[in-house]
Coordinates of C-alpha atoms in Angstrom, one line a residue:
Chain V
M1 CA 0.0 0.0 0.0
N2 CA 2.8 2.3 0.9
N3 CA 4.5 1.6 -2.4
L4 CA 1.3 2.7 -4.2
L5 CA 1.3 6.0 -2.3
F6 CA 4.9 6.6 -3.4
L7 CA 4.1 5.8 -7.0
L8 CA 1.0 8.1 -7.0
Q9 CA 3.0 10.9 -5.4
K10 CA 5.7 10.6 -8.0
E11 CA 3.2 10.3 -10.9
F12 CA 1.2 13.4 -9.9
K13 CA 4.4 15.4 -9.4
Q14 CA 5.6 14.5 -12.9
I15 CA 2.2 15.3 -14.5
F16 CA 2.1 18.7 -12.9
R17 CA 5.6 19.4 -14.1
D18 CA 5.0 18.5 -17.6
P19 CA 3.7 21.5 -19.5
A20 CA 2.8 19.4 -22.5
I21 CA 0.4 17.2 -20.6
L22 CA -1.1 20.1 -18.8
R23 CA -1.7 21.9 -22.0
L24 CA -3.3 18.8 -23.5
I25 CA -5.6 18.4 -20.6
F26 CA -6.7 21.9 -20.3
L27 CA -6.6 23.2 -23.8
M28 CA -7.7 20.1 -25.7
P29 CA -11.3 20.1 -24.3
I30 CA -11.7 23.8 -24.9
I31 CA -10.4 23.8 -28.5
Q32 CA -12.1 20.6 -29.6
L33 CA -15.4 21.7 -28.1
I34 CA -15.3 25.0 -29.8
L35 CA -13.9 23.9 -33.2
I36 CA -15.5 20.6 -34.0
P37 CA -19.2 21.5 -33.5
L38 CA -18.7 24.6 -35.7
A39 CA -17.0 22.6 -38.4
A40 CA -19.2 19.6 -38.2
D41 CA -22.5 21.4 -38.7
Y42 CA -24.6 19.3 -41.0
E43 CA -27.3 21.9 -41.4
I44 CA -27.1 22.8 -45.0
K45 CA -27.6 26.5 -45.7
Q46 CA -26.8 28.7 -48.6
I47 CA -27.3 26.2 -51.3
D48 CA -26.5 27.9 -54.6
I49 CA -29.3 27.5 -57.0
S50 CA -29.5 28.3 -60.7
V51 CA -33.0 28.9 -62.1
V52 CA -33.4 28.2 -65.7
D53 CA -36.6 30.0 -66.5
H54 CA -37.9 29.3 -69.9
D55 CA -41.3 30.8 -69.0
H56 CA -40.6 34.2 -67.6
S57 CA -44.1 34.4 -66.2
S58 CA -45.3 35.8 -62.9
Y59 CA -45.7 32.3 -61.5
S60 CA -42.2 31.2 -62.4
R61 CA -40.8 34.4 -60.8
R62 CA -43.0 33.8 -57.7
L63 CA -41.6 30.3 -57.4
T64 CA -38.1 31.6 -57.7
N65 CA -38.7 34.2 -55.1
K66 CA -40.2 31.7 -52.8
L67 CA -37.1 29.5 -53.0
V68 CA -34.8 32.3 -52.2
A69 CA -37.0 33.7 -49.5
S70 CA -36.8 30.3 -47.7
G71 CA -33.3 31.1 -46.5
Y72 CA -31.8 27.8 -47.7
F73 CA -31.1 28.9 -51.2
Q74 CA -29.0 31.6 -52.7
L75 CA -29.7 32.6 -56.3
A76 CA -26.5 32.0 -58.2
E77 CA -27.8 32.4 -61.7
Y78 CA -31.1 33.3 -63.3
N79 CA -31.2 32.7 -67.0
N80 CA -32.9 30.8 -69.7
S81 CA -30.2 28.4 -70.8
Y82 CA -29.7 25.0 -69.1
Q83 CA -26.3 24.8 -70.8
K84 CA -25.1 27.9 -69.2
S85 CA -26.3 26.8 -65.8
M86 CA -24.5 23.5 -66.3
E87 CA -21.3 25.4 -66.8
T88 CA -21.7 27.1 -63.5
V89 CA -22.1 23.7 -61.9
G90 CA -18.8 22.7 -63.5
E91 CA -17.2 25.7 -61.9
G92 CA -18.6 24.9 -58.6
D93 CA -20.8 28.0 -58.4
T94 CA -24.1 26.1 -58.5
D95 CA -25.4 23.2 -56.5
I96 CA -28.8 22.8 -57.9
I97 CA -30.5 23.7 -61.2
L98 CA -34.2 24.2 -61.3
T99 CA -35.6 24.2 -64.8
I100 CA -38.9 25.9 -65.3
P101 CA -40.3 24.8 -68.7
Q102 CA -41.9 27.1 -71.2
N103 CA -45.7 27.4 -70.7
F104 CA -45.3 26.7 -67.0
E105 CA -47.9 29.2 -66.1
K106 CA -50.2 28.3 -69.0
D107 CA -50.2 24.6 -68.2
L108 CA -50.7 25.3 -64.5
I109 CA -53.8 27.4 -65.2
K110 CA -55.2 25.5 -68.0
E111 CA -54.4 21.9 -67.2
S112 CA -53.9 22.3 -63.5
A113 CA -50.6 20.6 -63.8
A114 CA -47.1 21.7 -64.7
K115 CA -43.7 20.1 -64.5
V116 CA -40.4 21.5 -63.2
H117 CA -37.0 19.8 -63.3
I118 CA -34.4 19.7 -60.5
A119 CA -30.8 18.7 -61.2
A120 CA -28.3 18.5 -58.4
D121 CA -24.5 18.4 -58.3
A122 CA -24.0 15.2 -56.3
V123 CA -20.3 15.5 -55.6
N124 CA -21.3 16.4 -52.1
G125 CA -24.1 13.9 -51.6
V126 CA -25.5 15.4 -48.4
R127 CA -25.8 18.9 -50.0
A128 CA -27.4 17.5 -53.1
G129 CA -29.9 15.3 -51.2
L130 CA -30.9 18.0 -48.7
G131 CA -31.0 20.6 -51.4
T132 CA -33.3 18.6 -53.6
A133 CA -35.5 17.8 -50.6
Y134 CA -35.8 21.4 -49.5
A135 CA -36.6 22.5 -53.0
G136 CA -39.2 19.7 -53.3
Q137 CA -40.9 20.9 -50.1
I138 CA -40.9 24.5 -51.2
I139 CA -42.4 23.6 -54.6
A140 CA -45.0 21.5 -52.9
E141 CA -45.9 24.4 -50.7
F142 CA -46.0 26.7 -53.7
N143 CA -48.3 24.2 -55.3
R144 CA -50.7 24.3 -52.3
E145 CA -50.8 28.0 -52.2
V146 CA -51.7 28.2 -55.9
R147 CA -54.5 25.7 -55.4
E148 CA -55.9 27.6 -52.4
E149 CA -56.1 30.7 -54.4
W150 CA -58.0 29.0 -57.1
V151 CA -60.5 27.1 -55.1
Q152 CA -63.2 29.6 -54.4
F153 CA -65.2 27.4 -52.2
P154 CA -63.1 25.5 -49.8
R155 CA -65.8 23.1 -48.8
M156 CA -65.9 21.9 -52.4
N157 CA -62.2 21.3 -52.5
P158 CA -61.9 18.3 -54.7
L159 CA -58.5 17.4 -53.5
P160 CA -58.2 16.5 -49.8
L161 CA -55.0 17.9 -48.4
I162 CA -52.8 16.0 -46.1
E163 CA -50.5 18.3 -44.2
I164 CA -47.5 16.7 -42.6
T165 CA -46.3 18.5 -39.5
S166 CA -43.3 17.3 -37.5
A167 CA -42.0 17.8 -34.1
N168 CA -38.4 17.1 -33.1
W169 CA -38.4 15.4 -29.8
Y170 CA -35.8 16.2 -27.2
N171 CA -34.0 18.6 -29.6
P172 CA -36.9 20.8 -30.7
H173 CA -34.7 23.3 -32.6
F174 CA -32.7 20.6 -34.2
S175 CA -29.5 22.1 -32.9
Y176 CA -26.3 20.4 -34.1
Y177 CA -24.4 21.7 -31.1
L178 CA -26.7 19.8 -28.8
F179 CA -25.9 16.7 -30.9
M180 CA -22.2 17.2 -31.3
V181 CA -21.0 18.6 -28.0
P182 CA -21.9 15.7 -25.8
G183 CA -20.4 13.4 -28.4
I184 CA -17.1 15.3 -28.3
L185 CA -17.1 15.1 -24.5
A186 CA -17.1 11.3 -24.9
I187 CA -14.2 11.4 -27.4
L188 CA -12.2 13.7 -25.0
V189 CA -12.4 11.3 -22.2
T190 CA -11.3 8.5 -24.5
M191 CA -8.3 10.4 -25.7
V192 CA -7.1 11.4 -22.2
G193 CA -7.8 8.0 -20.8
A194 CA -6.3 5.8 -23.4
F195 CA -3.6 7.8 -25.0
L196 CA -2.0 9.7 -22.2
T197 CA -1.7 6.5 -20.3
A198 CA -0.1 4.6 -23.2
L199 CA 2.3 7.5 -24.0
N200 CA 3.3 7.9 -20.3
I201 CA 4.2 4.2 -19.8
V202 CA 6.0 4.0 -23.1
A203 CA 8.0 7.1 -22.3
E204 CA 9.3 5.3 -19.2
K205 CA 10.2 2.4 -21.4
E206 CA 12.2 4.7 -23.7
V207 CA 14.1 6.5 -21.0
G208 CA 14.8 3.3 -19.2
T209 CA 13.2 4.1 -15.8
I210 CA 10.7 1.3 -16.2
E211 CA 13.6 -1.1 -16.0
Q212 CA 14.7 0.5 -12.8
L213 CA 11.1 0.0 -11.4
N214 CA 11.1 -3.6 -12.7
V215 CA 14.2 -4.4 -10.7
T216 CA 12.5 -3.2 -7.5
P217 CA 10.2 -5.4 -5.4
I218 CA 7.3 -3.3 -6.5
K219 CA 4.2 -5.5 -7.2
K220 CA 2.8 -5.6 -10.7
Y221 CA -0.7 -4.4 -9.5
Q222 CA 0.9 -1.5 -7.6
F223 CA 2.7 -0.4 -10.7
I224 CA -0.5 -0.7 -12.8
L225 CA -2.7 1.1 -10.2
G226 CA 0.0 3.8 -9.8
K227 CA -0.3 4.5 -13.5
L228 CA -4.1 4.1 -13.9
I229 CA -5.3 6.1 -10.9
P230 CA -3.7 9.4 -12.0
F231 CA -5.0 9.2 -15.5
W232 CA -8.4 8.2 -14.2
V233 CA -8.4 11.4 -12.1
L234 CA -7.2 13.4 -15.1
G235 CA -10.0 11.9 -17.3
L236 CA -12.6 13.1 -14.8
V237 CA -10.9 16.5 -14.6
S238 CA -11.0 16.7 -18.4
I239 CA -14.7 15.8 -18.7
T240 CA -15.5 18.3 -15.9
L241 CA -13.7 21.0 -17.9
G242 CA -15.5 19.9 -21.1
M243 CA -18.9 20.1 -19.4
L244 CA -17.9 23.6 -18.2
V245 CA -17.0 24.7 -21.7
A246 CA -20.3 23.2 -23.0
W247 CA -22.2 25.2 -20.5
V248 CA -20.3 28.5 -20.8
I249 CA -19.9 28.6 -24.6
F250 CA -22.9 26.7 -25.9
G251 CA -25.2 27.0 -22.9
I252 CA -25.6 23.2 -23.0
I253 CA -26.3 21.5 -19.7
P254 CA -27.5 17.9 -19.3
V255 CA -31.3 17.4 -19.0
G256 CA -30.4 14.4 -16.9
S257 CA -28.1 14.5 -13.9
Y258 CA -24.4 15.3 -13.7
F259 CA -24.2 12.4 -11.3
T260 CA -25.1 9.9 -14.0
V261 CA -22.5 11.5 -16.3
Y262 CA -19.8 11.0 -13.7
V263 CA -20.8 7.4 -12.8
F264 CA -20.6 6.4 -16.4
S265 CA -17.4 8.4 -17.0
A266 CA -15.8 6.7 -14.1
V267 CA -16.6 3.2 -15.3
Y268 CA -15.9 4.0 -18.9
L269 CA -12.5 5.5 -18.0
L270 CA -11.5 2.2 -16.4
G271 CA -12.0 0.5 -19.8
V272 CA -10.1 3.1 -21.8
L273 CA -7.3 3.1 -19.3
G274 CA -7.1 -0.6 -19.9
I275 CA -6.8 0.1 -23.6
G276 CA -3.9 2.5 -22.9
L277 CA -2.2 0.0 -20.7
L278 CA -2.6 -2.7 -23.4
V279 CA -1.1 -0.4 -26.1
S280 CA 1.8 0.3 -23.8
T281 CA 2.6 -3.4 -23.5
F282 CA 3.0 -3.6 -27.3
A283 CA 4.6 -0.4 -28.2
E284 CA 8.3 0.1 -27.6
T285 CA 8.6 3.7 -28.6
Q286 CA 6.4 6.8 -28.3
Q287 CA 6.2 6.9 -32.1
Q288 CA 4.7 3.5 -32.2
A289 CA 2.3 4.3 -29.4
T290 CA 1.2 7.5 -31.2
L291 CA 0.6 5.6 -34.4
F292 CA -1.4 2.9 -32.6
A293 CA -3.3 5.7 -30.9
F294 CA -4.0 7.4 -34.2
F295 CA -5.3 4.2 -35.8
F296 CA -7.6 3.4 -32.8
M297 CA -8.9 7.0 -32.6
M298 CA -10.0 6.9 -36.3
V299 CA -11.8 3.6 -35.8
F300 CA -13.3 4.8 -32.4
I301 CA -14.6 8.0 -33.9
L302 CA -15.9 6.6 -37.1
L303 CA -17.6 3.6 -35.6
G304 CA -18.6 5.4 -32.5
G305 CA -21.5 7.2 -34.1
L306 CA -20.1 10.6 -33.4
Y307 CA -20.7 11.9 -37.0
T308 CA -22.9 9.2 -38.6
P309 CA -25.7 7.3 -36.9
V310 CA -24.8 3.7 -36.1
E311 CA -28.2 2.7 -37.4
S312 CA -27.4 3.7 -40.9
M313 CA -24.2 1.7 -41.1
P314 CA -24.1 -1.6 -43.0
E315 CA -24.9 -4.6 -40.8
W316 CA -21.3 -5.8 -40.4
A317 CA -20.2 -2.4 -39.3
Q318 CA -23.0 -2.3 -36.8
W319 CA -21.6 -5.5 -35.3
L320 CA -18.2 -3.8 -35.0
T321 CA -19.7 -0.9 -33.2
K322 CA -20.8 -3.3 -30.5
V323 CA -17.2 -4.0 -29.6
N324 CA -16.2 -0.3 -29.9
P325 CA -16.3 1.1 -26.4
P326 CA -16.9 4.8 -27.4
T327 CA -20.1 3.8 -29.1
Y328 CA -21.7 3.2 -25.7
F329 CA -20.2 6.2 -24.1
I330 CA -21.3 8.6 -26.9
K331 CA -24.7 7.1 -26.7
V332 CA -24.9 7.5 -22.9
I333 CA -23.6 11.0 -22.8
R334 CA -26.0 12.1 -25.6
A335 CA -28.9 10.3 -23.8
V336 CA -28.2 12.0 -20.5
Y337 CA -27.6 15.4 -22.1
I338 CA -30.4 15.5 -24.6
K339 CA -33.1 13.1 -23.4
G340 CA -32.3 13.2 -19.7
S341 CA -32.0 9.5 -19.4
N342 CA -31.3 8.2 -15.9
F343 CA -29.1 5.4 -14.7
S344 CA -31.7 2.7 -15.0
D345 CA -32.5 3.6 -18.6
L346 CA -28.9 3.0 -19.5
L347 CA -28.3 -0.3 -17.7
P348 CA -27.3 -2.3 -20.9
E349 CA -24.6 0.3 -21.6
F350 CA -23.5 0.2 -18.1
Y351 CA -23.0 -3.6 -18.2
A352 CA -21.2 -3.3 -21.5
M353 CA -18.8 -0.7 -20.0
I354 CA -18.1 -3.0 -17.0
A355 CA -17.3 -5.8 -19.4
F356 CA -14.9 -3.6 -21.4
A357 CA -13.2 -2.5 -18.2
F358 CA -12.6 -6.0 -17.0
G359 CA -11.7 -7.3 -20.5
F360 CA -9.1 -4.7 -21.4
N361 CA -7.5 -4.6 -18.0
F362 CA -7.3 -8.4 -17.9
L363 CA -5.5 -8.5 -21.2
A364 CA -3.2 -5.6 -20.2
V365 CA -2.3 -7.1 -16.8
R366 CA -1.7 -10.5 -18.4
N367 CA 0.6 -8.8 -21.0
Y368 CA 2.5 -6.6 -18.7
R369 CA 5.7 -8.3 -17.5
K370 CA 8.3 -7.3 -15.0
R371 CA 10.6 -9.8 -16.5
S372 CA 11.0 -10.5 -20.2
A373 CA 11.2 -14.0 -21.6
Chain O
M1 CA 34.7 -20.1 4.6
L2 CA 33.5 -17.3 2.3
E3 CA 29.8 -16.8 2.1
T4 CA 28.5 -17.2 -1.5
V5 CA 26.0 -14.5 -2.6
I6 CA 25.8 -15.3 -6.3
H7 CA 26.1 -18.8 -7.6
T8 CA 25.6 -19.8 -11.2
E9 CA 26.0 -23.2 -12.9
N10 CA 25.9 -23.6 -16.7
L11 CA 23.6 -20.5 -16.9
T12 CA 22.5 -20.1 -20.5
K13 CA 20.4 -17.6 -22.4
Q14 CA 19.3 -18.2 -26.0
F15 CA 17.5 -15.7 -28.2
G16 CA 16.2 -17.9 -31.1
D17 CA 19.4 -19.8 -32.2
F18 CA 21.7 -17.1 -30.9
T19 CA 23.4 -18.1 -27.6
A20 CA 23.9 -14.8 -25.8
V21 CA 25.1 -16.4 -22.6
D22 CA 26.8 -19.8 -23.0
A23 CA 26.8 -22.0 -19.9
I24 CA 28.6 -19.7 -17.5
T25 CA 29.5 -21.0 -14.0
F26 CA 30.9 -18.8 -11.3
D27 CA 30.5 -17.8 -7.6
V28 CA 30.6 -14.3 -6.1
Y29 CA 31.4 -13.9 -2.4
K30 CA 30.1 -11.6 0.2
G31 CA 31.7 -8.1 0.3
E32 CA 33.9 -8.5 -2.8
I33 CA 34.1 -6.3 -5.8
F34 CA 33.5 -8.6 -8.8
G35 CA 34.5 -7.2 -12.1
F36 CA 32.5 -8.6 -15.0
L37 CA 34.4 -7.7 -18.2
G38 CA 33.9 -8.5 -21.9
A39 CA 33.8 -6.8 -25.2
N40 CA 30.6 -5.2 -26.5
G41 CA 28.1 -8.0 -27.3
A42 CA 30.0 -10.6 -25.2
G43 CA 26.8 -11.1 -23.1
K44 CA 27.6 -9.2 -19.9
T45 CA 24.5 -7.2 -19.8
T46 CA 22.3 -10.2 -20.6
A47 CA 23.9 -12.2 -17.8
M48 CA 23.4 -9.3 -15.4
R49 CA 19.8 -8.9 -16.4
I50 CA 19.1 -12.5 -15.7
L51 CA 20.7 -12.3 -12.2
C52 CA 18.6 -9.2 -11.5
G53 CA 15.4 -11.0 -12.4
L54 CA 14.7 -8.8 -15.4
L55 CA 15.2 -11.7 -17.9
S56 CA 14.4 -15.4 -17.7
P57 CA 17.3 -17.8 -18.4
T58 CA 16.9 -20.5 -20.9
S59 CA 18.7 -23.2 -18.9
G60 CA 21.2 -23.7 -16.1
E61 CA 21.1 -22.7 -12.5
A62 CA 21.5 -19.4 -10.7
K63 CA 21.0 -18.2 -7.1
V64 CA 21.2 -14.6 -6.0
A65 CA 21.2 -13.8 -2.3
G66 CA 20.1 -17.4 -1.8
F67 CA 17.1 -17.1 -4.1
D68 CA 16.4 -19.0 -7.3
V69 CA 16.3 -16.9 -10.5
Y70 CA 13.5 -19.0 -11.9
K71 CA 11.0 -19.1 -9.1
E72 CA 12.0 -16.4 -6.6
S73 CA 12.9 -13.4 -8.8
E74 CA 10.7 -11.1 -6.8
D75 CA 12.6 -12.1 -3.6
I76 CA 15.9 -11.4 -5.3
K77 CA 14.7 -7.9 -6.0
K78 CA 14.3 -7.1 -2.4
H79 CA 17.9 -7.8 -1.7
I80 CA 19.7 -6.2 -4.7
G81 CA 20.3 -2.8 -6.0
Y82 CA 20.7 -2.1 -9.7
M83 CA 22.1 0.7 -11.7
S84 CA 21.6 0.3 -15.4
Q85 CA 23.6 1.5 -18.4
K86 CA 20.8 3.8 -19.3
F87 CA 20.6 6.6 -16.8
S88 CA 17.6 5.7 -14.8
L89 CA 16.6 8.4 -12.3
Y90 CA 13.6 10.6 -13.1
N91 CA 14.8 13.7 -14.8
N92 CA 11.7 15.7 -13.9
L93 CA 11.9 14.9 -10.2
T94 CA 14.3 16.7 -7.9
V95 CA 17.4 15.0 -6.3
K96 CA 15.5 14.6 -3.0
E97 CA 12.3 13.3 -4.7
N98 CA 14.2 10.7 -6.6
I99 CA 16.0 9.4 -3.5
Q100 CA 12.8 9.4 -1.5
F101 CA 10.8 7.7 -4.3
F102 CA 13.2 4.8 -4.8
G103 CA 13.9 4.5 -1.1
G104 CA 10.2 4.4 -0.5
I105 CA 9.6 1.7 -3.1
Y106 CA 12.1 -0.5 -1.3
G107 CA 10.0 -0.1 1.8
I108 CA 12.2 2.1 3.9
E109 CA 10.0 3.5 6.7
R110 CA 9.1 7.1 6.2
K111 CA 10.8 8.7 9.1
R112 CA 14.0 6.7 8.6
L113 CA 13.8 7.5 4.9
K114 CA 13.8 11.2 5.6
E115 CA 16.9 10.9 7.8
K116 CA 18.7 8.8 5.3
T117 CA 17.9 11.2 2.4
N118 CA 19.2 14.2 4.2
E119 CA 22.3 12.3 5.3
L120 CA 23.0 11.1 1.8
I121 CA 22.5 14.6 0.3
E122 CA 24.9 16.0 2.8
R123 CA 27.5 13.2 2.1
L124 CA 27.2 13.8 -1.6
G125 CA 27.7 17.5 -1.1
L126 CA 24.4 18.3 -2.9
V127 CA 22.7 20.4 -0.2
H128 CA 22.2 23.3 -2.6
E129 CA 21.1 21.0 -5.4
A130 CA 18.7 18.9 -3.3
D131 CA 15.6 20.7 -4.7
K132 CA 16.9 20.9 -8.3
L133 CA 15.5 18.7 -11.0
V134 CA 17.9 15.8 -11.7
G135 CA 17.7 16.5 -15.4
S136 CA 19.6 19.8 -14.9
L137 CA 22.6 18.2 -13.2
P138 CA 25.8 17.1 -15.0
L139 CA 26.2 13.4 -15.8
G140 CA 28.9 12.6 -13.2
W141 CA 26.6 13.9 -10.4
K142 CA 23.7 11.9 -11.7
Q143 CA 25.7 8.8 -11.7
K144 CA 26.7 9.3 -8.1
I145 CA 23.1 9.9 -7.1
S146 CA 22.0 6.9 -9.0
F147 CA 24.6 4.7 -7.3
S148 CA 23.7 6.1 -3.8
T149 CA 20.0 5.5 -4.5
A150 CA 20.7 1.9 -5.6
I151 CA 22.3 1.1 -2.2
L152 CA 20.1 3.3 0.0
H153 CA 18.1 0.2 1.1
E154 CA 21.3 -1.6 2.1
P155 CA 21.0 -4.4 -0.4
R156 CA 23.2 -7.5 -0.2
I157 CA 24.4 -7.1 -3.7
V158 CA 24.5 -4.1 -6.0
F159 CA 24.7 -4.6 -9.8
L160 CA 26.4 -1.8 -11.7
D161 CA 26.2 -1.9 -15.5
E162 CA 28.9 0.3 -16.9
P163 CA 28.4 2.9 -14.2
T164 CA 31.2 5.2 -15.3
G165 CA 30.6 5.4 -19.0
G166 CA 31.1 8.9 -20.3
V167 CA 32.3 10.2 -16.9
D168 CA 35.5 12.3 -16.4
P169 CA 38.5 10.7 -14.7
I170 CA 38.1 12.7 -11.4
T171 CA 34.5 11.7 -11.0
R172 CA 35.4 8.2 -12.0
R173 CA 37.9 8.1 -9.1
Q174 CA 35.3 9.5 -6.7
F175 CA 32.8 6.9 -7.9
W176 CA 35.2 4.1 -7.1
D177 CA 35.8 5.5 -3.7
M178 CA 32.0 5.1 -3.2
I179 CA 32.2 1.6 -4.4
Y180 CA 35.0 0.7 -1.9
E181 CA 33.0 2.3 0.8
A182 CA 30.0 0.2 0.0
S183 CA 32.1 -2.9 -0.2
N184 CA 33.6 -2.2 3.2
R185 CA 30.1 -2.1 4.6
G186 CA 29.6 -5.6 3.3
I187 CA 27.7 -4.9 0.2
T188 CA 28.8 -7.1 -2.7
V189 CA 29.5 -5.2 -5.8
F190 CA 29.0 -6.7 -9.2
V191 CA 30.3 -4.3 -11.8
T192 CA 30.7 -4.3 -15.6
T193 CA 33.2 -1.9 -17.2
H194 CA 35.2 -1.2 -20.3
Y195 CA 37.9 0.6 -18.4
M196 CA 40.8 -1.7 -17.7
D197 CA 42.2 0.5 -15.0
E198 CA 38.9 -0.1 -13.2
A199 CA 39.4 -3.8 -13.6
E200 CA 42.6 -3.5 -11.5
Y201 CA 40.5 -2.1 -8.6
C202 CA 38.4 -5.2 -8.5
D203 CA 39.0 -8.1 -6.0
R204 CA 38.3 -10.6 -8.7
V205 CA 37.6 -10.3 -12.4
S206 CA 35.9 -12.5 -15.0
I207 CA 36.3 -11.9 -18.7
M208 CA 33.6 -13.0 -21.1
V209 CA 34.2 -13.9 -24.7
D210 CA 31.4 -14.8 -27.0
G211 CA 29.0 -15.5 -24.2
A212 CA 31.3 -17.8 -22.2
I213 CA 33.7 -17.0 -19.3
A214 CA 37.2 -17.2 -20.7
A215 CA 39.1 -16.3 -17.5
L216 CA 38.2 -15.7 -13.8
N217 CA 40.8 -14.8 -11.2
N218 CA 42.1 -11.9 -9.2
P219 CA 43.8 -9.3 -11.3
S220 CA 47.4 -10.0 -10.2
D221 CA 47.2 -13.7 -10.8
M222 CA 45.5 -13.2 -14.1
K223 CA 48.3 -11.0 -15.3
K224 CA 50.8 -13.6 -14.1
D225 CA 48.9 -16.4 -15.9
F226 CA 49.0 -14.5 -19.2
G227 CA 52.5 -13.2 -18.6
V228 CA 51.6 -9.6 -19.2
K229 CA 51.9 -6.5 -17.1
D230 CA 48.5 -5.0 -17.1
M231 CA 44.8 -5.9 -17.5
N232 CA 44.6 -4.2 -20.8
D233 CA 46.9 -6.8 -22.3
V234 CA 45.0 -9.7 -20.7
F235 CA 41.8 -8.3 -22.2
L236 CA 43.3 -7.9 -25.7
E237 CA 44.8 -11.4 -25.5
L238 CA 41.4 -12.9 -24.8
A239 CA 39.2 -10.6 -26.9
R240 CA 41.4 -11.2 -30.0
G241 CA 40.0 -14.8 -30.1
A242 CA 36.4 -13.5 -30.1
K243 CA 34.3 -14.6 -33.1
R244 CA 31.5 -12.1 -32.6
G245 CA 32.2 -8.8 -34.1
E246 CA 32.2 -5.6 -32.2

């Protein structure tokens, strides 16, 4: 027990003397939380639209105005040549071309039907998809307005109207910050927990001090606890800072309780610390550890559902997400922050995290040797 | 009868089909300064790492401080001190913190540790440097602190792997004074070195060639046996026969 205290004392002293680690712990949460949500905003605005108007009627102009007035579109071009608009697509100035055919107004009035054509630049699939969808909605609304004007006697309306209204539960304003910020908190904890631990142990290997420790009667579990406890504390410090930033800068506070966040963070950290320890038993140099870390981080983030929902991944990938610890933590943090889930709602995730904690630490402890073969 | 503190018999270490240590047999007695010489790659460090419980042997027998290297390596560790080739104090801890950390790890009781630390710092003449980071000190000082730390817990044997590499002659001389002092207190010193003048300071010397022990005796008898006037010539005589390159 005494040995452990000596180890902890030493570790904390070293951490507080290392400006790089301190910077990482204090600045990383702040910078990541500010930058990533701003960059990873999926709400598509300012879609550049070219309107090819072959009709030049009041209706065609009204439709154009309606599109621009929606706020989603920006009129890049207004002409009567599809060819010319295509060129602007090639130059990247136009995302969507709306073609209004000749006799649009006439057909609309006389035959109660008219056609328009939408073409989208699908290099950026999300932009194209959303742009087309927005345009479709606006045209449908335009359609309804026109009908209402013509139907003099609403009770005789021959076409029943189905209006779809929607409500966004839990995130009524559909804020991307509310979606991204908790997810980034989860990634932060993962980084601090797994990678600082791995780098720290491998650094001792490189300098040779680990050999000096291995030749002392220090017990394996003491060494491991001496390494894990400080980074467990740092992980909790880092999520606390992260939550503070989320509140101060984005005004985001959990709907659920902070207590739930901490309980899950504490257990989840044990698992990621195990990953860090495991990496350190394989890596001989800090370069190797960094490359391992980089690889794992990519997989963690991509499979973790930070950017893309797990449900829309192919089935095999969904299976992989089940063995990806951050998937659970991202889900938990989002649930507590956005839905206000409590501990009992998240029991399956809790068990999964316990399993990860045991699994990774078991492997790491088995792999860590005071004596080489 | 001399008390044996290290005993090996046909101790062998193989890495794949390379035999780093080839069936070495020797005894080291209590309180002596045992010089463990050999060219680079002769297998000195490997043998020493086995004796310290850092590496498992492939075959043969070895007992250190009465404990078996196969089964009781953790017991061995309680009774030895070790100073590796690589400098192994923490550069970002102060002199005092390093001494207290390693002393603490060896289970020296806190109050006693404090006394011993202050005593040591005074003896080393580092009173003004006690609260400086070790990383900021010159190499010679670091080596002295490193050695003192390795014997702070009064081990039965201290293993020194090229302790004076890269150190100036005056500091080297002082370092050897410290070694004698430890030996006088009954601590057995097991030391590897490339300096042949240092070999002369040892009570007994073994010279390893290609993983095996080629000669083992006290320096004066060894010189007589080879009919040469200093250890340097003994070494050259033996090392010339080595098959492993530098």
